Amino acid sequence: MKECRKLRQDYRDELAEYEKELKLLLKQGGKGTGTYSVYKSIPDLMRRAIIVISTPSTPSRPNNRNPFKHKDEWMQQFIQLRNDLMIRLYFNYGLRRGELLLLDIDSVKMSAPTPSGEVKYLLAVTSLDDDYIDPRSYEPSIKTAYSHRVLSLTKRDYTHLKGFINQYRAKLFDDDIDNHKVLFTSSQSPYKPISVSRIKDIFNILDETITKHYPDFRNTAIYESLPHLTPKVGRHTWAYEMLKYNYAKEYDASIKIAAHTGGEFIGEKQIMDNVVDSLRNLGGWSDYSDMPRNYGKRFFAEQANQRNIRRVNEDAKKVKDELESIIETEKTEDIFYAF
């Protein structure tokens, strides 16, 4: 119970912080930079609105925007926590739909402590045990050999996953119900592993809720047509945001190294190659997949568009300055000839 109370307190604190974002998002009405629908990703502002919506309610601080309700308070907490964790794993860590369905209660681990006591929080993405017979009509599988990987988790996400496993999921299983060990389960007895169809339902409900509370995201007069929310949209959104973040970090580091050593700047192409390789490993793409490099092409295309916009704006300013100069000259000449 102590861990359960701690988990609730974490969500109370988190929801208080998100209330500030809720007010900001409502004030902005979702207005911001659009995205290219061809890539099946969404703007970062919309991703943050999703996290705001999916944050679980607590008894002392309800999240009225969370659409996942149940008549039983404890079961509602179970469902909301489960759904929030799944949504975060899709949007913040880029898991494929099937990879999440294959996680079990042993997938969430800590590394061995270093001599200084530091540990890492880990998520093992791999297949279920060979002897496990999956009851789902759609049997999930790891896409390729490259998809087996270990991801680092934030301490917050590790703690909440462990809290879900030990304080919520564990209460579902007793001597009469077989504990199949799959991490995310149905909310109905006998609590089978969560199905693809249920994941689809959750994302459909989430999409309807976004449209209800932040309708401007579906307003094509403001944004390009944004994709319907799915796990794949979560993965695409994660991948592009990850690439942009890593590129900016690598670029700044390369500039500092060149300035400090007096060497040459390694160049944007080499930086992007490094970032693409990193993204490939994190996302579990094969060496032959073009997808990670496609994100790089998209990034450079957007950079080129932004530079062109800056060029047009700078040119417009020069034209304005020259026009004002001509007008001032004409005024001066009129005064001269008046004498």
mmCIF file of C-alpha atoms in Angstrom:
data_model
loop_
_atom_site.group_PDB
_atom_site.id
_atom_site.type_symbol
_atom_site.label_atom_id
_atom_site.label_comp_id
_atom_site.label_asym_id
_atom_site.label_seq_id
_atom_site.Cartn_x
_atom_site.Cartn_y
_atom_site.Cartn_z
ATOM 1 C CA MET A 1 0.000 0.000 0.000
ATOM 2 C CA LYS A 2 2.906 2.345 0.689
ATOM 3 C CA GLU A 3 4.116 1.987 -2.918
ATOM 4 C CA CYS A 4 0.581 2.486 -4.193
ATOM 5 C CA ARG A 5 0.214 5.724 -2.202
ATOM 6 C CA LYS A 6 3.590 6.881 -3.509
ATOM 7 C CA LEU A 7 2.435 6.202 -7.064
ATOM 8 C CA ARG A 8 -0.739 8.201 -6.492
ATOM 9 C CA GLN A 9 1.244 11.089 -5.007
ATOM 10 C CA ASP A 10 3.513 11.093 -8.055
ATOM 11 C CA TYR A 11 0.479 11.408 -10.291
ATOM 12 C CA ARG A 12 -1.016 14.168 -8.120
ATOM 13 C CA ASP A 13 2.208 16.135 -8.454
ATOM 14 C CA GLU A 14 2.447 15.397 -12.157
ATOM 15 C CA LEU A 15 -1.140 16.379 -12.813
ATOM 16 C CA ALA A 16 -0.579 19.682 -11.023
ATOM 17 C CA GLU A 17 2.269 20.418 -13.420
ATOM 18 C CA TYR A 18 0.209 19.346 -16.415
ATOM 19 C CA GLU A 19 -2.641 21.643 -15.394
ATOM 20 C CA LYS A 20 -0.360 24.526 -16.349
ATOM 21 C CA GLU A 21 0.131 22.966 -19.780
ATOM 22 C CA LEU A 22 -3.602 22.334 -20.101
ATOM 23 C CA LYS A 23 -4.293 26.043 -19.580
ATOM 24 C CA LEU A 24 -1.555 26.983 -22.048
ATOM 25 C CA LEU A 25 -2.804 24.543 -24.684
ATOM 26 C CA LEU A 26 -6.387 25.693 -24.254
ATOM 27 C CA LYS A 27 -5.292 29.318 -24.543
ATOM 28 C CA GLN A 28 -3.289 28.575 -27.686
ATOM 29 C CA GLY A 29 -6.055 26.426 -29.078
ATOM 30 C CA GLY A 30 -3.488 24.022 -30.460
ATOM 31 C CA LYS A 31 -2.101 26.595 -32.868
ATOM 32 C CA GLY A 32 1.482 25.977 -33.859
ATOM 33 C CA THR A 33 3.741 24.642 -36.540
ATOM 34 C CA GLY A 34 2.118 21.956 -38.656
ATOM 35 C CA THR A 35 3.629 18.691 -39.794
ATOM 36 C CA TYR A 36 3.810 16.632 -42.955
ATOM 37 C CA SER A 37 1.021 14.053 -42.928
ATOM 38 C CA VAL A 38 2.945 11.827 -45.335
ATOM 39 C CA TYR A 39 5.236 10.893 -42.439
ATOM 40 C CA LYS A 40 2.321 9.889 -40.182
ATOM 41 C CA SER A 41 3.610 11.902 -37.249
ATOM 42 C CA ILE A 42 2.053 14.698 -35.225
ATOM 43 C CA PRO A 43 3.363 18.056 -33.897
ATOM 44 C CA ASP A 44 5.098 17.959 -30.531
ATOM 45 C CA LEU A 45 2.408 20.220 -29.065
ATOM 46 C CA MET A 46 -0.206 17.591 -29.921
ATOM 47 C CA ARG A 47 1.953 14.829 -28.415
ATOM 48 C CA ARG A 48 2.122 16.772 -25.152
ATOM 49 C CA ALA A 49 -1.651 17.248 -25.208
ATOM 50 C CA ILE A 50 -2.000 13.461 -25.483
ATOM 51 C CA ILE A 51 0.183 12.960 -22.407
ATOM 52 C CA VAL A 52 -1.912 15.552 -20.553
ATOM 53 C CA ILE A 53 -5.115 13.682 -21.439
ATOM 54 C CA SER A 54 -3.774 10.223 -20.587
ATOM 55 C CA THR A 55 -2.395 11.157 -17.150
ATOM 56 C CA PRO A 56 -4.373 9.044 -14.603
ATOM 57 C CA SER A 57 -6.748 10.577 -12.117
ATOM 58 C CA THR A 58 -6.130 10.246 -8.399
ATOM 59 C CA PRO A 59 -8.792 10.404 -5.656
ATOM 60 C CA SER A 60 -7.690 13.890 -4.642
ATOM 61 C CA ARG A 61 -6.955 15.229 -8.121
ATOM 62 C CA PRO A 62 -9.194 13.915 -10.895
ATOM 63 C CA ASN A 63 -8.180 14.385 -14.508
ATOM 64 C CA ASN A 64 -11.574 15.036 -16.061
ATOM 65 C CA ARG A 65 -10.123 14.891 -19.560
ATOM 66 C CA ASN A 66 -9.021 11.288 -19.156
ATOM 67 C CA PRO A 67 -11.681 9.355 -21.115
ATOM 68 C CA PHE A 68 -11.037 5.904 -19.631
ATOM 69 C CA LYS A 69 -13.724 5.494 -16.958
ATOM 70 C CA HIS A 70 -14.960 2.550 -14.902
ATOM 71 C CA LYS A 71 -17.669 2.273 -12.251
ATOM 72 C CA ASP A 72 -15.188 0.644 -9.862
ATOM 73 C CA GLU A 73 -12.631 3.206 -8.643
ATOM 74 C CA TRP A 74 -9.773 0.714 -8.266
ATOM 75 C CA MET A 75 -10.353 -0.781 -11.709
ATOM 76 C CA GLN A 76 -10.493 2.710 -13.198
ATOM 77 C CA GLN A 77 -7.090 3.443 -11.673
ATOM 78 C CA PHE A 78 -5.774 0.165 -13.113
ATOM 79 C CA ILE A 79 -7.098 0.954 -16.613
ATOM 80 C CA GLN A 80 -5.898 4.561 -16.623
ATOM 81 C CA LEU A 81 -2.426 3.644 -15.362
ATOM 82 C CA ARG A 82 -2.123 0.781 -17.856
ATOM 83 C CA ASN A 83 -3.241 2.950 -20.784
ATOM 84 C CA ASP A 84 -1.003 5.848 -19.773
ATOM 85 C CA LEU A 85 2.043 3.580 -19.608
ATOM 86 C CA MET A 86 1.284 2.070 -23.010
ATOM 87 C CA ILE A 87 0.777 5.484 -24.605
ATOM 88 C CA ARG A 88 4.062 6.743 -23.137
ATOM 89 C CA LEU A 89 5.965 3.676 -24.386
ATOM 90 C CA TYR A 90 4.641 4.280 -27.900
ATOM 91 C CA PHE A 91 5.173 8.057 -28.036
ATOM 92 C CA ASN A 92 8.267 8.443 -25.817
ATOM 93 C CA TYR A 93 10.232 5.292 -26.653
ATOM 94 C CA GLY A 94 9.076 4.419 -30.165
ATOM 95 C CA LEU A 95 7.949 0.848 -29.585
ATOM 96 C CA ARG A 96 6.206 -0.950 -32.412
ATOM 97 C CA ARG A 97 2.651 -2.112 -31.726
ATOM 98 C CA GLY A 98 3.663 -5.783 -31.487
ATOM 99 C CA GLU A 99 6.743 -5.071 -29.362
ATOM 100 C CA LEU A 100 4.613 -3.593 -26.603
ATOM 101 C CA LEU A 101 2.299 -6.621 -26.694
ATOM 102 C CA LEU A 102 5.320 -8.886 -26.112
ATOM 103 C CA LEU A 103 6.552 -7.172 -22.952
ATOM 104 C CA ASP A 104 6.285 -9.259 -19.791
ATOM 105 C CA ILE A 105 6.716 -8.498 -16.102
ATOM 106 C CA ASP A 106 10.425 -9.356 -16.317
ATOM 107 C CA SER A 107 11.035 -6.867 -19.152
ATOM 108 C CA VAL A 108 11.455 -3.980 -16.683
ATOM 109 C CA LYS A 109 14.867 -4.195 -15.037
ATOM 110 C CA MET A 110 17.676 -2.277 -13.345
ATOM 111 C CA SER A 111 21.313 -2.548 -14.300
ATOM 112 C CA ALA A 112 23.898 -3.698 -11.782
ATOM 113 C CA PRO A 113 25.064 -0.693 -9.728
ATOM 114 C CA THR A 114 28.394 0.901 -10.540
ATOM 115 C CA PRO A 115 30.995 1.307 -7.747
ATOM 116 C CA SER A 116 29.477 4.725 -7.089
ATOM 117 C CA GLY A 117 26.002 3.201 -6.758
ATOM 118 C CA GLU A 118 24.601 4.486 -10.059
ATOM 119 C CA VAL A 119 22.043 2.279 -11.803
ATOM 120 C CA LYS A 120 20.261 2.409 -15.139
ATOM 121 C CA TYR A 121 16.586 1.644 -15.653
ATOM 122 C CA LEU A 122 15.992 -0.685 -18.572
ATOM 123 C CA LEU A 123 13.281 -2.134 -20.778
ATOM 124 C CA ALA A 124 14.085 -5.372 -22.621
ATOM 125 C CA VAL A 125 12.281 -5.590 -25.969
ATOM 126 C CA THR A 126 12.264 -9.201 -27.119
ATOM 127 C CA SER A 127 10.078 -12.266 -27.741
ATOM 128 C CA LEU A 128 8.091 -14.107 -25.092
ATOM 129 C CA ASP A 129 9.388 -17.433 -23.767
ATOM 130 C CA ASP A 130 9.386 -20.164 -26.411
ATOM 131 C CA ASP A 131 7.109 -22.398 -24.338
ATOM 132 C CA TYR A 132 4.426 -19.728 -23.923
ATOM 133 C CA ILE A 133 1.275 -20.357 -25.982
ATOM 134 C CA ASP A 134 -0.212 -16.991 -26.873
ATOM 135 C CA PRO A 135 -4.039 -17.048 -26.651
ATOM 136 C CA ARG A 136 -4.512 -13.976 -28.841
ATOM 137 C CA SER A 137 -5.988 -14.413 -32.323
ATOM 138 C CA TYR A 138 -3.325 -12.031 -33.588
ATOM 139 C CA GLU A 139 -0.061 -13.370 -32.221
ATOM 140 C CA PRO A 140 2.479 -10.525 -31.963
ATOM 141 C CA SER A 141 6.066 -11.116 -32.983
ATOM 142 C CA ILE A 142 9.398 -9.333 -33.142
ATOM 143 C CA LYS A 143 9.802 -7.836 -36.600
ATOM 144 C CA THR A 144 13.467 -8.636 -37.284
ATOM 145 C CA ALA A 145 16.578 -9.818 -35.476
ATOM 146 C CA TYR A 146 17.548 -6.143 -35.143
ATOM 147 C CA SER A 147 14.383 -5.450 -33.145
ATOM 148 C CA HIS A 148 15.678 -7.268 -30.059
ATOM 149 C CA ARG A 149 17.121 -4.471 -27.947
ATOM 150 C CA VAL A 150 17.384 -2.933 -24.484
ATOM 151 C CA LEU A 151 16.108 0.618 -24.003
ATOM 152 C CA SER A 152 16.955 2.993 -21.176
ATOM 153 C CA LEU A 153 13.989 4.276 -19.187
ATOM 154 C CA THR A 154 13.645 7.402 -17.093
ATOM 155 C CA LYS A 155 13.487 6.724 -13.377
ATOM 156 C CA ARG A 156 9.928 8.041 -13.413
ATOM 157 C CA ASP A 157 8.793 5.541 -16.051
ATOM 158 C CA TYR A 158 10.647 2.656 -14.395
ATOM 159 C CA THR A 159 9.035 3.469 -11.039
ATOM 160 C CA HIS A 160 5.560 3.698 -12.534
ATOM 161 C CA LEU A 161 5.961 0.475 -14.510
ATOM 162 C CA LYS A 162 7.123 -1.340 -11.384
ATOM 163 C CA GLY A 163 4.291 0.194 -9.372
ATOM 164 C CA PHE A 164 1.808 -1.000 -11.996
ATOM 165 C CA ILE A 165 3.274 -4.532 -11.919
ATOM 166 C CA ASN A 166 3.495 -4.884 -8.134
ATOM 167 C CA GLN A 167 0.556 -2.829 -6.884
ATOM 168 C CA TYR A 168 -2.051 -3.209 -9.625
ATOM 169 C CA ARG A 169 -1.376 -6.060 -12.004
ATOM 170 C CA ALA A 170 -0.396 -8.483 -9.221
ATOM 171 C CA LYS A 171 -3.811 -8.055 -7.561
ATOM 172 C CA LEU A 172 -5.587 -9.497 -10.620
ATOM 173 C CA PHE A 173 -4.114 -12.962 -10.289
ATOM 174 C CA ASP A 174 -4.798 -15.506 -7.585
ATOM 175 C CA ASP A 175 -4.711 -19.300 -7.320
ATOM 176 C CA ASP A 176 -7.676 -19.643 -9.688
ATOM 177 C CA ILE A 177 -6.265 -17.419 -12.431
ATOM 178 C CA ASP A 178 -3.087 -18.329 -14.257
ATOM 179 C CA ASN A 179 -0.488 -15.541 -14.279
ATOM 180 C CA HIS A 180 0.729 -15.563 -17.863
ATOM 181 C CA LYS A 181 3.344 -12.846 -17.059
ATOM 182 C CA VAL A 182 2.496 -10.681 -20.095
ATOM 183 C CA LEU A 183 2.846 -7.101 -18.833
ATOM 184 C CA PHE A 184 -0.321 -5.463 -20.158
ATOM 185 C CA THR A 185 -3.548 -7.365 -19.631
ATOM 186 C CA SER A 186 -7.251 -7.077 -20.242
ATOM 187 C CA SER A 187 -9.265 -5.468 -17.436
ATOM 188 C CA GLN A 188 -11.767 -8.353 -17.463
ATOM 189 C CA SER A 189 -11.319 -11.759 -15.860
ATOM 190 C CA PRO A 190 -9.408 -13.992 -16.636
ATOM 191 C CA TYR A 191 -7.176 -11.005 -17.526
ATOM 192 C CA LYS A 192 -5.724 -12.311 -20.754
ATOM 193 C CA PRO A 193 -2.900 -10.454 -22.515
ATOM 194 C CA ILE A 194 -4.202 -7.240 -24.031
ATOM 195 C CA SER A 195 -5.236 -7.665 -27.657
ATOM 196 C CA VAL A 196 -4.567 -5.702 -30.835
ATOM 197 C CA SER A 197 -8.256 -4.839 -31.096
ATOM 198 C CA ARG A 198 -8.225 -3.349 -27.583
ATOM 199 C CA ILE A 199 -5.145 -1.272 -28.411
ATOM 200 C CA LYS A 200 -7.007 0.016 -31.457
ATOM 201 C CA ASP A 201 -10.040 0.898 -29.295
ATOM 202 C CA ILE A 202 -7.833 2.806 -26.838
ATOM 203 C CA PHE A 203 -6.299 4.897 -29.619
ATOM 204 C CA ASN A 204 -9.709 5.544 -31.193
ATOM 205 C CA ILE A 205 -10.999 6.848 -27.845
ATOM 206 C CA LEU A 206 -7.840 8.938 -27.429
ATOM 207 C CA ASP A 207 -8.301 10.403 -30.908
ATOM 208 C CA GLU A 208 -11.925 11.331 -30.161
ATOM 209 C CA THR A 209 -10.865 12.953 -26.871
ATOM 210 C CA ILE A 210 -8.154 15.041 -28.538
ATOM 211 C CA THR A 211 -10.715 16.203 -31.103
ATOM 212 C CA LYS A 212 -13.158 17.096 -28.319
ATOM 213 C CA HIS A 213 -10.785 19.068 -26.083
ATOM 214 C CA TYR A 214 -8.376 20.459 -28.696
ATOM 215 C CA PRO A 215 -10.448 20.676 -31.910
ATOM 216 C CA ASP A 216 -7.960 22.957 -33.643
ATOM 217 C CA PHE A 217 -5.656 19.959 -34.143
ATOM 218 C CA ARG A 218 -8.292 18.649 -36.581
ATOM 219 C CA ASN A 219 -8.905 22.046 -38.143
ATOM 220 C CA THR A 220 -7.398 21.825 -41.635
ATOM 221 C CA ALA A 221 -7.565 25.611 -41.913
ATOM 222 C CA ILE A 222 -4.752 25.663 -39.309
ATOM 223 C CA TYR A 223 -2.925 22.369 -39.780
ATOM 224 C CA GLU A 224 -2.342 20.018 -42.626
ATOM 225 C CA SER A 225 -4.515 16.940 -42.289
ATOM 226 C CA LEU A 226 -3.028 15.139 -39.291
ATOM 227 C CA PRO A 227 -3.127 11.335 -39.107
ATOM 228 C CA HIS A 228 -5.531 9.335 -36.998
ATOM 229 C CA LEU A 229 -3.821 8.286 -33.765
ATOM 230 C CA THR A 230 -2.304 4.788 -33.820
ATOM 231 C CA PRO A 231 0.771 3.100 -32.304
ATOM 232 C CA LYS A 232 2.536 3.638 -35.639
ATOM 233 C CA VAL A 233 1.869 7.388 -35.386
ATOM 234 C CA GLY A 234 3.414 7.257 -31.913
ATOM 235 C CA ARG A 235 6.508 5.540 -33.294
ATOM 236 C CA HIS A 236 6.872 7.968 -36.217
ATOM 237 C CA THR A 237 6.430 10.948 -33.877
ATOM 238 C CA TRP A 238 9.065 9.589 -31.493
ATOM 239 C CA ALA A 239 11.513 8.867 -34.318
ATOM 240 C CA TYR A 240 11.387 12.347 -35.822
ATOM 241 C CA GLU A 241 11.518 14.155 -32.482
ATOM 242 C CA MET A 242 14.444 11.923 -31.454
ATOM 243 C CA LEU A 243 16.317 12.658 -34.678
ATOM 244 C CA LYS A 244 15.834 16.424 -34.335
ATOM 245 C CA TYR A 245 16.927 16.366 -30.691
ATOM 246 C CA ASN A 246 20.051 14.278 -31.345
ATOM 247 C CA TYR A 247 21.010 16.333 -34.395
ATOM 248 C CA ALA A 248 20.880 19.583 -32.414
ATOM 249 C CA LYS A 249 22.993 18.049 -29.618
ATOM 250 C CA GLU A 250 25.539 16.564 -32.048
ATOM 251 C CA TYR A 251 25.742 19.818 -34.024
ATOM 252 C CA ASP A 252 26.412 21.929 -30.913
ATOM 253 C CA ALA A 253 28.996 19.433 -29.631
ATOM 254 C CA SER A 254 30.819 19.396 -32.992
ATOM 255 C CA ILE A 255 30.962 23.189 -33.087
ATOM 256 C CA LYS A 256 32.428 23.289 -29.549
ATOM 257 C CA ILE A 257 34.998 20.571 -30.312
ATOM 258 C CA ALA A 258 36.124 22.330 -33.491
ATOM 259 C CA ALA A 259 36.452 25.642 -31.637
ATOM 260 C CA HIS A 260 38.335 24.049 -28.732
ATOM 261 C CA THR A 261 40.765 21.973 -30.803
ATOM 262 C CA GLY A 262 41.156 24.296 -33.765
ATOM 263 C CA GLY A 263 40.074 21.456 -36.031
ATOM 264 C CA GLU A 264 37.546 21.463 -38.817
ATOM 265 C CA PHE A 265 33.820 21.196 -38.290
ATOM 266 C CA ILE A 266 32.861 17.667 -39.359
ATOM 267 C CA GLY A 267 29.904 18.860 -41.418
ATOM 268 C CA GLU A 268 26.161 18.408 -41.407
ATOM 269 C CA LYS A 269 26.182 15.221 -43.483
ATOM 270 C CA GLN A 270 28.516 13.393 -41.103
ATOM 271 C CA ILE A 271 26.497 14.570 -38.120
ATOM 272 C CA MET A 272 23.303 13.275 -39.745
ATOM 273 C CA ASP A 273 24.975 9.935 -40.543
ATOM 274 C CA ASN A 274 25.877 9.563 -36.854
ATOM 275 C CA VAL A 275 22.373 10.524 -35.751
ATOM 276 C CA VAL A 276 20.723 8.152 -38.230
ATOM 277 C CA ASP A 277 22.877 5.253 -36.988
ATOM 278 C CA SER A 278 21.904 6.051 -33.402
ATOM 279 C CA LEU A 279 18.218 6.224 -34.335
ATOM 280 C CA ARG A 280 18.509 2.926 -36.227
ATOM 281 C CA ASN A 281 19.802 1.170 -33.110
ATOM 282 C CA LEU A 282 17.256 2.726 -30.755
ATOM 283 C CA GLY A 283 14.331 1.980 -33.046
ATOM 284 C CA GLY A 284 15.366 -1.564 -33.892
ATOM 285 C CA TRP A 285 15.642 -1.031 -37.657
ATOM 286 C CA SER A 286 17.778 -3.334 -39.756
ATOM 287 C CA ASP A 287 20.934 -2.157 -41.505
ATOM 288 C CA TYR A 288 18.994 -2.342 -44.764
ATOM 289 C CA SER A 289 16.007 -0.251 -43.745
ATOM 290 C CA ASP A 290 15.674 3.151 -45.423
ATOM 291 C CA MET A 291 13.283 4.482 -42.789
ATOM 292 C CA PRO A 292 15.844 6.115 -40.427
ATOM 293 C CA ARG A 293 17.486 7.916 -43.345
ATOM 294 C CA ASN A 294 14.082 9.068 -44.583
ATOM 295 C CA TYR A 295 13.688 10.985 -41.331
ATOM 296 C CA GLY A 296 17.047 12.612 -42.051
ATOM 297 C CA LYS A 297 15.883 13.624 -45.534
ATOM 298 C CA ARG A 298 12.735 15.077 -44.050
ATOM 299 C CA PHE A 299 14.796 17.027 -41.501
ATOM 300 C CA PHE A 300 17.056 18.533 -44.170
ATOM 301 C CA ALA A 301 14.010 19.354 -46.320
ATOM 302 C CA GLU A 302 12.424 21.220 -43.411
ATOM 303 C CA GLN A 303 15.713 22.979 -42.679
ATOM 304 C CA ALA A 304 15.911 24.068 -46.329
ATOM 305 C CA ASN A 305 12.340 25.362 -46.182
ATOM 306 C CA GLN A 306 13.064 27.294 -43.003
ATOM 307 C CA ARG A 307 16.178 28.841 -44.553
ATOM 308 C CA ASN A 308 14.161 29.824 -47.605
ATOM 309 C CA ILE A 309 11.536 31.483 -45.385
ATOM 310 C CA ARG A 310 14.304 33.406 -43.584
ATOM 311 C CA ARG A 311 15.742 34.433 -46.959
ATOM 312 C CA VAL A 312 12.340 35.675 -48.180
ATOM 313 C CA ASN A 313 11.766 37.587 -44.924
ATOM 314 C CA GLU A 314 15.226 39.168 -45.082
ATOM 315 C CA ASP A 315 14.669 40.093 -48.720
ATOM 316 C CA ALA A 316 11.300 41.632 -47.870
ATOM 317 C CA LYS A 317 12.989 43.760 -45.204
ATOM 318 C CA LYS A 318 15.597 44.979 -47.728
ATOM 319 C CA VAL A 319 12.871 45.850 -50.232
ATOM 320 C CA LYS A 320 10.996 47.738 -47.510
ATOM 321 C CA ASP A 321 14.151 49.621 -46.483
ATOM 322 C CA GLU A 322 14.946 50.509 -50.118
ATOM 323 C CA LEU A 323 11.371 51.638 -50.731
ATOM 324 C CA GLU A 324 11.465 53.872 -47.670
ATOM 325 C CA SER A 325 14.803 55.264 -48.852
ATOM 326 C CA ILE A 326 13.336 56.107 -52.269
ATOM 327 C CA ILE A 327 10.311 57.740 -50.675
ATOM 328 C CA GLU A 328 12.556 59.812 -48.378
ATOM 329 C CA THR A 329 14.707 60.829 -51.384
ATOM 330 C CA GLU A 330 11.639 61.897 -53.350
ATOM 331 C CA LYS A 331 10.461 63.958 -50.407
ATOM 332 C CA THR A 332 13.888 65.645 -50.187
ATOM 333 C CA GLU A 333 13.880 66.377 -53.937
ATOM 334 C CA ASP A 334 10.380 67.854 -53.709
ATOM 335 C CA ILE A 335 11.572 70.181 -50.930
ATOM 336 C CA PHE A 336 14.689 71.131 -52.949
ATOM 337 C CA TYR A 337 12.739 71.965 -56.080
ATOM 338 C CA ALA A 338 10.198 73.913 -54.058
ATOM 339 C CA PHE A 339 12.928 76.467 -53.365
#
